[in-house]
PDB file of C-alpha atoms and ligand atoms in Angstrom:
ATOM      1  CA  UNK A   1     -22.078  48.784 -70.345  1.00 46.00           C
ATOM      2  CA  UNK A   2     -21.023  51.899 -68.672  1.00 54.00           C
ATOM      3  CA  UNK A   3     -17.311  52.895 -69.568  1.00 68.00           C
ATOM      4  CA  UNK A   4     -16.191  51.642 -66.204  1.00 90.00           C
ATOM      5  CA  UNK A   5     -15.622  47.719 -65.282  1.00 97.00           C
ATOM      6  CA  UNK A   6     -12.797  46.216 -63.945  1.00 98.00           C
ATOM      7  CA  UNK A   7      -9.889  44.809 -65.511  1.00 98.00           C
ATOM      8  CA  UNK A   8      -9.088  40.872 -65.155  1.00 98.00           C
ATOM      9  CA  UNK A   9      -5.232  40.725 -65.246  1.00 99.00           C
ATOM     10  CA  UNK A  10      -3.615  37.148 -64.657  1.00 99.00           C
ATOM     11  CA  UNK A  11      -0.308  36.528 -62.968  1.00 98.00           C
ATOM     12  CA  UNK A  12       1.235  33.184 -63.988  1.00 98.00           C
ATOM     13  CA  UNK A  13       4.952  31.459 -64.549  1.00 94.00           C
ATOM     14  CA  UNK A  14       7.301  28.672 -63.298  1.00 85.00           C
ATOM     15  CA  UNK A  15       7.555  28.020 -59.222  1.00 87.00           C
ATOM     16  CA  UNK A  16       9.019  30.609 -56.883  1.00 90.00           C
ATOM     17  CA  UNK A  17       8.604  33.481 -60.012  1.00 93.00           C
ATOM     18  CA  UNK A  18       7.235  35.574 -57.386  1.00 96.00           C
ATOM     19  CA  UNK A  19       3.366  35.287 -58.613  1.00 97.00           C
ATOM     20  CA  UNK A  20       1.605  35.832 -54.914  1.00 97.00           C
ATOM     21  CA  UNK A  21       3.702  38.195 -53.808  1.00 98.00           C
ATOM     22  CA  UNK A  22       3.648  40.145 -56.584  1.00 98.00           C
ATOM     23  CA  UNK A  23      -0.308  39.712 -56.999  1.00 98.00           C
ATOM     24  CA  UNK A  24      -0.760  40.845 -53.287  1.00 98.00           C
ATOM     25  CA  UNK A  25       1.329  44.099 -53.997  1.00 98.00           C
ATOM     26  CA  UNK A  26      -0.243  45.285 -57.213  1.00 98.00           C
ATOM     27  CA  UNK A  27      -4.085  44.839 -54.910  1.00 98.00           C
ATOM     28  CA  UNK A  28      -2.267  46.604 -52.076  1.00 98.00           C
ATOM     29  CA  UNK A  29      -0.788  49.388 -54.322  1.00 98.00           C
ATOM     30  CA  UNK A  30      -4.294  49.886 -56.466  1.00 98.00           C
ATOM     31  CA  UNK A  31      -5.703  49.996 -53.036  1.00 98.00           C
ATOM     32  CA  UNK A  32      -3.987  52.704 -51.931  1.00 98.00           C
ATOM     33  CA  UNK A  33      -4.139  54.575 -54.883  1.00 96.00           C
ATOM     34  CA  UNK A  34      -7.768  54.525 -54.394  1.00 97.00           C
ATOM     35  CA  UNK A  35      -8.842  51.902 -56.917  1.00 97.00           C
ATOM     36  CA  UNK A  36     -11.425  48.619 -55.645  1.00 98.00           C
ATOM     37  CA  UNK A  37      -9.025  45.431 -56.970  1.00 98.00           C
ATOM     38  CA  UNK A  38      -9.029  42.247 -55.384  1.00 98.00           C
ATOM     39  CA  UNK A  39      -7.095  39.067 -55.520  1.00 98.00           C
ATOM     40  CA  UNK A  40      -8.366  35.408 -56.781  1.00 98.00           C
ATOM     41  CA  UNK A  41      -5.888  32.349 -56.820  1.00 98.00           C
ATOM     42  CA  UNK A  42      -6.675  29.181 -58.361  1.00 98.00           C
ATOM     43  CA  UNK A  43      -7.089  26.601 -56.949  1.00 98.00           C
ATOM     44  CA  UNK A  44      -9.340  28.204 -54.407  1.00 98.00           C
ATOM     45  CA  UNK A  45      -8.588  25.548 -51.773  1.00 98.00           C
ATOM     46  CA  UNK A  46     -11.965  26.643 -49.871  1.00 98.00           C
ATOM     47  CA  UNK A  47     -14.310  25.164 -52.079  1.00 98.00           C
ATOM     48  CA  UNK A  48     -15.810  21.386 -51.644  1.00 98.00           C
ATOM     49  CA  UNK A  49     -14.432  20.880 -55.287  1.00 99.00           C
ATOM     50  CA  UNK A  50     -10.891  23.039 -53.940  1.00 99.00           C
ATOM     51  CA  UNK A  51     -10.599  20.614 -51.313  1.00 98.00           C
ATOM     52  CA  UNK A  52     -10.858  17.739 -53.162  1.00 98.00           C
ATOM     53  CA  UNK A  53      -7.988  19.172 -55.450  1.00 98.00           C
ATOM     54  CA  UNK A  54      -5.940  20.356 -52.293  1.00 98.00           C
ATOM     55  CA  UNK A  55      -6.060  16.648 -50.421  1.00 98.00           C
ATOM     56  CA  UNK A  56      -4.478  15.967 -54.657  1.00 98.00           C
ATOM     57  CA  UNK A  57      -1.984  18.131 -54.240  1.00 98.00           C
ATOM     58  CA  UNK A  58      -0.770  17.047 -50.589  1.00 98.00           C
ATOM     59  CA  UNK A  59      -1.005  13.471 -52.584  1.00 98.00           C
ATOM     60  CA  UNK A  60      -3.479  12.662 -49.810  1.00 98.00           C
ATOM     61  CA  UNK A  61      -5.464  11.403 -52.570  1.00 98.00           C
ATOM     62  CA  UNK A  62      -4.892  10.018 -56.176  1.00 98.00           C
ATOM     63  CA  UNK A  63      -7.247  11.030 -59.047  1.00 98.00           C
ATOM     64  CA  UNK A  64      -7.150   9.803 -62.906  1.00 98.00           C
ATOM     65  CA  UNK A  65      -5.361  12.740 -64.567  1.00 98.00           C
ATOM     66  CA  UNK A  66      -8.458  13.361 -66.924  1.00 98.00           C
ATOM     67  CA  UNK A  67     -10.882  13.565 -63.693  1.00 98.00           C
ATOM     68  CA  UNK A  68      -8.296  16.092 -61.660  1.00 98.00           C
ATOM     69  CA  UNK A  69      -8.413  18.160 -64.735  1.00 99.00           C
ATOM     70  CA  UNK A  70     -11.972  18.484 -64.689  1.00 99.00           C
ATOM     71  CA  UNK A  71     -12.264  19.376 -61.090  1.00 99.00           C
ATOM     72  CA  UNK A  72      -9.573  22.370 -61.979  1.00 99.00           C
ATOM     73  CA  UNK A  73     -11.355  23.394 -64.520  1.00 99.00           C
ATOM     74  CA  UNK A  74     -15.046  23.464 -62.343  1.00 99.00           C
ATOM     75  CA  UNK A  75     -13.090  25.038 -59.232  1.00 99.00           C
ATOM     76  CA  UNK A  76     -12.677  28.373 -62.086  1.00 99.00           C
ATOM     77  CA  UNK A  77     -16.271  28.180 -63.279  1.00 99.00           C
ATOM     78  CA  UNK A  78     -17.547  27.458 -60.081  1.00 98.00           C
ATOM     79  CA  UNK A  79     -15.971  31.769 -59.238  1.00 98.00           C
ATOM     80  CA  UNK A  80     -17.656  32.946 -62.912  1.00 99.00           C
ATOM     81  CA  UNK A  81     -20.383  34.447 -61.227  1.00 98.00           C
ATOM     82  CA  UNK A  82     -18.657  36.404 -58.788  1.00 98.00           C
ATOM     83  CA  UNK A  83     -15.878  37.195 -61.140  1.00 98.00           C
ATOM     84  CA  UNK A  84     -17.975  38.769 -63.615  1.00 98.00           C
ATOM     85  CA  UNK A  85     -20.300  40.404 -60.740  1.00 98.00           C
ATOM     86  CA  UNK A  86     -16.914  42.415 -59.769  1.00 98.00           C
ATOM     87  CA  UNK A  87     -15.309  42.971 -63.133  1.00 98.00           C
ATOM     88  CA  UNK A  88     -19.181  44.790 -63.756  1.00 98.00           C
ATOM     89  CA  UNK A  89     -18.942  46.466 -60.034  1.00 97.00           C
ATOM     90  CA  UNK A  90     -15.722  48.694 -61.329  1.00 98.00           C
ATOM     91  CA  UNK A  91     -13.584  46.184 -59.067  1.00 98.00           C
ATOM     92  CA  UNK A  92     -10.244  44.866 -60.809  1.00 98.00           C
ATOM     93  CA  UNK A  93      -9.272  41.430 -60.115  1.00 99.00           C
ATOM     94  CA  UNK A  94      -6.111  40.455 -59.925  1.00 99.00           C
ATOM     95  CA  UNK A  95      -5.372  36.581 -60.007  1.00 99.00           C
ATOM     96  CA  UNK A  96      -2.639  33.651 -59.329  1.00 98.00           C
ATOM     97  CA  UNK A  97      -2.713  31.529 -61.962  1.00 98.00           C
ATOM     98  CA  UNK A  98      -5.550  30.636 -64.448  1.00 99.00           C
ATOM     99  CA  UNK A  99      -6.420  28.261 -67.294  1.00 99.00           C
ATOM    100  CA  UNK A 100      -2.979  28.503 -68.049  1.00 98.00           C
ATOM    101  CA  UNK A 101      -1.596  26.626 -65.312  1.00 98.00           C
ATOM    102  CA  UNK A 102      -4.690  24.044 -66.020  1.00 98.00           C
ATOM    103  CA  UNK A 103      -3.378  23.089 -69.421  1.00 98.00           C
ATOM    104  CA  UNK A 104       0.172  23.361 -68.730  1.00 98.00           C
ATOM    105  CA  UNK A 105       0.604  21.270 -65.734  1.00 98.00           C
ATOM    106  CA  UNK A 106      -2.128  18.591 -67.316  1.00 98.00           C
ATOM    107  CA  UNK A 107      -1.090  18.458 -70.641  1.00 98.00           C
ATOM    108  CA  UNK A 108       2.664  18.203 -69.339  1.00 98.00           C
ATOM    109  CA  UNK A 109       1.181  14.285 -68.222  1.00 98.00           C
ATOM    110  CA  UNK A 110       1.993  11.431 -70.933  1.00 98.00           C
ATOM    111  CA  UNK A 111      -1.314  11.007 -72.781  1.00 98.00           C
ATOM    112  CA  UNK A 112      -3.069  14.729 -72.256  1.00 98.00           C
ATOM    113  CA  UNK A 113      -2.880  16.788 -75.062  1.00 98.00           C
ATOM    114  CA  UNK A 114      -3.143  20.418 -75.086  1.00 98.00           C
ATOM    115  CA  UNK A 115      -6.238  20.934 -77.242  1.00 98.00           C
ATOM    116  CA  UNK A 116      -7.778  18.379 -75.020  1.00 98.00           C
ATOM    117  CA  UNK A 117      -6.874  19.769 -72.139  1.00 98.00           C
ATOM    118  CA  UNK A 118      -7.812  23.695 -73.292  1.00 98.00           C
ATOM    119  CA  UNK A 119     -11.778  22.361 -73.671  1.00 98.00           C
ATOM    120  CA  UNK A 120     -13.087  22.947 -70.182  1.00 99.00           C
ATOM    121  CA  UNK A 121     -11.800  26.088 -70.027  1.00 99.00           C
ATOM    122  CA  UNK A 122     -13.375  27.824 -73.324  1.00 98.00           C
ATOM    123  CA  UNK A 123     -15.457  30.293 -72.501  1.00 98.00           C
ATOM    124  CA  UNK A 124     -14.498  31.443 -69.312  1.00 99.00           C
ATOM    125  CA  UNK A 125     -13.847  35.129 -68.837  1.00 99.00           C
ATOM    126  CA  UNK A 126     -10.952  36.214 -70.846  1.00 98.00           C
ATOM    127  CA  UNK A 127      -8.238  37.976 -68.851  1.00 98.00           C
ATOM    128  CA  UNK A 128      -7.561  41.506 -70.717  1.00 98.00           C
ATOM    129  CA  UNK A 129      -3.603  40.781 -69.392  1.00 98.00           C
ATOM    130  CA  UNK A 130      -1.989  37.685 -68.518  1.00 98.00           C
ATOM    131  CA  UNK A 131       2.070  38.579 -67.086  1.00 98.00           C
ATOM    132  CA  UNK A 132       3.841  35.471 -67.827  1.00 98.00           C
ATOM    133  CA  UNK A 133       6.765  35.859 -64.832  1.00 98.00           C
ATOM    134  CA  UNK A 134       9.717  34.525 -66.473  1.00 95.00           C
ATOM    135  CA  UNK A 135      12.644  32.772 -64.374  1.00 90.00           C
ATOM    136  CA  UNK A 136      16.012  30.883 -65.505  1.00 81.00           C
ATOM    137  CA  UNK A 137      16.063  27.247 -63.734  1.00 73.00           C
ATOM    138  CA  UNK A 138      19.269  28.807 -62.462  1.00 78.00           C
ATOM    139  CA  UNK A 139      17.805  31.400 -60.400  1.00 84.00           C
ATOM    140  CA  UNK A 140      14.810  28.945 -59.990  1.00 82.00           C
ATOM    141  CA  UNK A 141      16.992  26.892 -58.072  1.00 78.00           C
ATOM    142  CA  UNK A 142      19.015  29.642 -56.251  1.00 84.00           C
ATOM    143  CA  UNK A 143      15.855  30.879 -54.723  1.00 87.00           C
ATOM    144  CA  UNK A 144      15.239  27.284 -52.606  1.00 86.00           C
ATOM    145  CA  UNK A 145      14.305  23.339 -52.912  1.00 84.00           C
ATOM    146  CA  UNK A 146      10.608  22.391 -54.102  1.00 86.00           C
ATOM    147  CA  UNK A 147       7.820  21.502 -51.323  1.00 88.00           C
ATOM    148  CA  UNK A 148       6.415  18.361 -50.778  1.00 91.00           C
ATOM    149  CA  UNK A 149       3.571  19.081 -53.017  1.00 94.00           C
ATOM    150  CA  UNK A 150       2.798  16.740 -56.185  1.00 95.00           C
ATOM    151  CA  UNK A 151       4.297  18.309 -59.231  1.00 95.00           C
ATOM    152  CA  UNK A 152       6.954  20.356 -57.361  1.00 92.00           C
ATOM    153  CA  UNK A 153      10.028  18.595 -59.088  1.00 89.00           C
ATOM    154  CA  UNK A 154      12.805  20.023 -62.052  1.00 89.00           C
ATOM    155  CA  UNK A 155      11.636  17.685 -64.455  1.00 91.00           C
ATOM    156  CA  UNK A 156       7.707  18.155 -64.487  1.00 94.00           C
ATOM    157  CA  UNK A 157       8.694  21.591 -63.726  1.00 92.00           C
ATOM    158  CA  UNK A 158      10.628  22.061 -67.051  1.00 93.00           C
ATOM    159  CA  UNK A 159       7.796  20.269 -69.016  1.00 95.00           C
ATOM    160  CA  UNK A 160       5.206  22.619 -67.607  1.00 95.00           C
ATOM    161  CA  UNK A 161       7.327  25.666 -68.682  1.00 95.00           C
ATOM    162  CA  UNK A 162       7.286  24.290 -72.319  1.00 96.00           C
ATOM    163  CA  UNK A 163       3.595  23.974 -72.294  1.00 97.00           C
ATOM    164  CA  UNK A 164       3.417  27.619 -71.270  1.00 97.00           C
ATOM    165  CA  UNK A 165       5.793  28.675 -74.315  1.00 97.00           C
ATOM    166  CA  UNK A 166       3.314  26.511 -76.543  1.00 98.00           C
ATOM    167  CA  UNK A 167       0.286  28.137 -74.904  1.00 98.00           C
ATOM    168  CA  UNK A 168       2.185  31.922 -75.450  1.00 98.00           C
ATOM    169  CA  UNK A 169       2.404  30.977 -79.179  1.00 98.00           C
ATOM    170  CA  UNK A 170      -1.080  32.122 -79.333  1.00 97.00           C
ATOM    171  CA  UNK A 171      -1.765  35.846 -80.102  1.00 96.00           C
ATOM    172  CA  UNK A 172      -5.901  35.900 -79.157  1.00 97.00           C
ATOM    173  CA  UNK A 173      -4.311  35.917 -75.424  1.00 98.00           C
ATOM    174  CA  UNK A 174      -2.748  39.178 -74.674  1.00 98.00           C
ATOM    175  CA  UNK A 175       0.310  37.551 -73.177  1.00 98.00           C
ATOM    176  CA  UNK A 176       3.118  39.733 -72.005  1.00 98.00           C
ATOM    177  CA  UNK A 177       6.436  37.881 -70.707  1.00 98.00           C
ATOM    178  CA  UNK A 178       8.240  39.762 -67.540  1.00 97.00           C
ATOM    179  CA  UNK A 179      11.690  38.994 -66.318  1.00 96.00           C
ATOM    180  CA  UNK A 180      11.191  37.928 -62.808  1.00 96.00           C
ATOM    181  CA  UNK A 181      14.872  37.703 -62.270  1.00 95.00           C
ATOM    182  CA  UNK A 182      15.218  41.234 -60.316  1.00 94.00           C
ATOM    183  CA  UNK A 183      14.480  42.545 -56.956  1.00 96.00           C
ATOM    184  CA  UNK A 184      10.723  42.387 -56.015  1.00 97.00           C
ATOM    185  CA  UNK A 185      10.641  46.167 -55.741  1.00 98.00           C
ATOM    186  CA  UNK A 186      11.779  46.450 -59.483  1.00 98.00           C
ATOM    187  CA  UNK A 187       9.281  43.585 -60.574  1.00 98.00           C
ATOM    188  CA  UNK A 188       6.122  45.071 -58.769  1.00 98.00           C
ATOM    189  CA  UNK A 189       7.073  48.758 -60.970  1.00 98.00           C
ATOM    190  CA  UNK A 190       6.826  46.717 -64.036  1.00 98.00           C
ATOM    191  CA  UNK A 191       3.628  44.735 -63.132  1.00 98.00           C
ATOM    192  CA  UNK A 192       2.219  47.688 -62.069  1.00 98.00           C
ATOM    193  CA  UNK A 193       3.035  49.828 -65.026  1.00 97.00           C
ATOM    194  CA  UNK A 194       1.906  47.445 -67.274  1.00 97.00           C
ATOM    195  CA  UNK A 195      -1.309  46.877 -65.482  1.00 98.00           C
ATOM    196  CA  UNK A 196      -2.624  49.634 -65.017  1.00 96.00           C
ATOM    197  CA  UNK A 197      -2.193  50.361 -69.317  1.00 94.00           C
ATOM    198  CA  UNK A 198      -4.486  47.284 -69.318  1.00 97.00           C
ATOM    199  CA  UNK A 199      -6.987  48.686 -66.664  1.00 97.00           C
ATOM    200  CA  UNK A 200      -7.472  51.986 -69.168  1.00 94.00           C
ATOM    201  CA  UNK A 201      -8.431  49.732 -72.029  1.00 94.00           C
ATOM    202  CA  UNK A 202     -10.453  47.496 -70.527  1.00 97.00           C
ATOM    203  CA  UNK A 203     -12.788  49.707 -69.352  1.00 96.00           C
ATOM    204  CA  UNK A 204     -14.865  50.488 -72.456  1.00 94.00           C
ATOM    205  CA  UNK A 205     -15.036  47.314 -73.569  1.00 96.00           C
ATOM    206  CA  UNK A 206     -17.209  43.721 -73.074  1.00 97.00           C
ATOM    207  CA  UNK A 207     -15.329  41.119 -71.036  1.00 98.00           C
ATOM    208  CA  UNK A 208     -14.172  38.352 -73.296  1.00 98.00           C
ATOM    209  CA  UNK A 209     -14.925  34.804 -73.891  1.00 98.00           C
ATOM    210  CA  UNK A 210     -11.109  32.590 -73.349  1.00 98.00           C
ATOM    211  CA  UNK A 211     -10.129  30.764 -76.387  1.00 98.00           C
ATOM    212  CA  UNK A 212     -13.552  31.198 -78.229  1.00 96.00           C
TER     213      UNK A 212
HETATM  214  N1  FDM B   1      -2.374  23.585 -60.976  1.00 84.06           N
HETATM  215  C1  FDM B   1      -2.971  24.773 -60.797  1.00 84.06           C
HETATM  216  C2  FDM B   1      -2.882  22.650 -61.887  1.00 84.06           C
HETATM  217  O1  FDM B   1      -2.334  21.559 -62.062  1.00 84.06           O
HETATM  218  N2  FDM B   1      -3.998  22.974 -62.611  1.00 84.06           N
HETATM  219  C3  FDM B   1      -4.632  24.162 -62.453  1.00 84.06           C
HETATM  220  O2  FDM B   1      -5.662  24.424 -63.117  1.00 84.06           O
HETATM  221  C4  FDM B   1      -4.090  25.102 -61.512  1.00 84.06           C
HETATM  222  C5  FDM B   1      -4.765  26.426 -61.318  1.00 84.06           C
HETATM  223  O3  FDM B   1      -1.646  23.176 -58.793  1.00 84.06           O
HETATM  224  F1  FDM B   1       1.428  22.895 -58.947  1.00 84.06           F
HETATM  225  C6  FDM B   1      -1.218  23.213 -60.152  1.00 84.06           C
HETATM  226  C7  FDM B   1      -0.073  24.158 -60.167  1.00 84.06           C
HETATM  227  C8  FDM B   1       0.562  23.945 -58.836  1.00 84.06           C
HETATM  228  C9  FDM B   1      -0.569  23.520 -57.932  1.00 84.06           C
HETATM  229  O4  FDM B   1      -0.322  25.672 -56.982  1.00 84.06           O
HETATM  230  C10 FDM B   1      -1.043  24.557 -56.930  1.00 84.06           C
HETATM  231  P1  FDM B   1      -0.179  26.829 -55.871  1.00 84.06           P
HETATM  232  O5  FDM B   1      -0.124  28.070 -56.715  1.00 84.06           O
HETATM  233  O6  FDM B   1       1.083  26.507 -55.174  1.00 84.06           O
HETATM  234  O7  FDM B   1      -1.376  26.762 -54.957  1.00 84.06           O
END
């Protein structure tokens, strides 16, 4: 492969971290600095499978928590093809949550483990950077009340952030843990810093298989 692809960098973290904001800043600033990066979010909502998972999440709908796992898992292979396409094209590919949120969230439900819940997911393109945004319920909860969605409530919430400290233990993910408790100026500096030391590394070399 030429010395040139894109780098896959995931944003992820507890509720009202900052994630999308922050994700549409670092495309806007690579933008402007002349670089191709685009942004990915997951779930992708648009999809026939993303729909299915959005009328979930507006608890429109009720799904076994196995089957809902699945169908998170399919709505990120279901993009493979056009991730990889990009990452070849030179285009970076900045994203709003991953696999990460898939095993945390499931595997935070009585009766899914994490190994069970990590399955689905092995294989799929391996970020070269995943930012972990860190936030102290305290600030969590300065920052506004949960939506309506399913999920969006302290307790789930603080057994989801568990599962991410579980899922951090492992070192073949190159996690990196921000402090999301500053301005958003101050934050995007960081992500940005730190991304683009990931974008000169990636380059040269193959994209990665996740948790293989
Ligand atoms: N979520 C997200 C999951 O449960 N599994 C997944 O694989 C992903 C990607 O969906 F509560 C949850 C996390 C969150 C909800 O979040 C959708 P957004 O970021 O608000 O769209």
């Amino acid at each position: 492969m030429a010395c040139r692809r894109g780098a896959l960098i995931v944003l992820e973290g507890v509720d009202r971290a900052g994630k999308t904001t922050q994700c549409k800043k670092l495309v806007q600033a690579l933008q402007q600095c002349g670089q191709r990066a685009e942004m990915l979010r997951f779930p992708d909502r648009n999809t026939e499978i993303g729909q299915l998972i959005n009328s979930y999440l507006e608890k429109k709908s009720n799904l076994e928590d196995h089957t809902i796992h699945l169908l998170f898992s399919a709505n990120r292979w279901e993009q493979v093809p056009l991730i990889k396409e990009k990452l070849e094209q030179g285009v970076h590919l900045i994203v709003d949550r991953y696999a990460f949120s898939g095993v945390a969230f499931s595997s935070a439900k009585p009766g899914m483990s994490v190994d069970w819940c990590k399955f689905p997911d092995v294989g799929l393109p391996k970020p070269d950077l995943v930012l972990f945004l860190q936030l102290s319920p305290t600030e969590a909860a300065r920052r506004g009340q949960f939506g309506v969605e399913r999920y969006e409530n302290t307790d789930f919430q603080k057994a989801v952030e568990a599962r991410f400290q579980q899922l951090m233990m492992d070192r073949s993910v190159n996690w990196e843990v921000i402090d999301a408790c500053r301005s958003v100026e101050d934050l995007h500096k960081e992500i940005k810093s730190r991304s683009k030391a990931t974008m000169d590394t990636a380059a040269c070399q193959p994209i990665g298989e996740l948790w293989k």
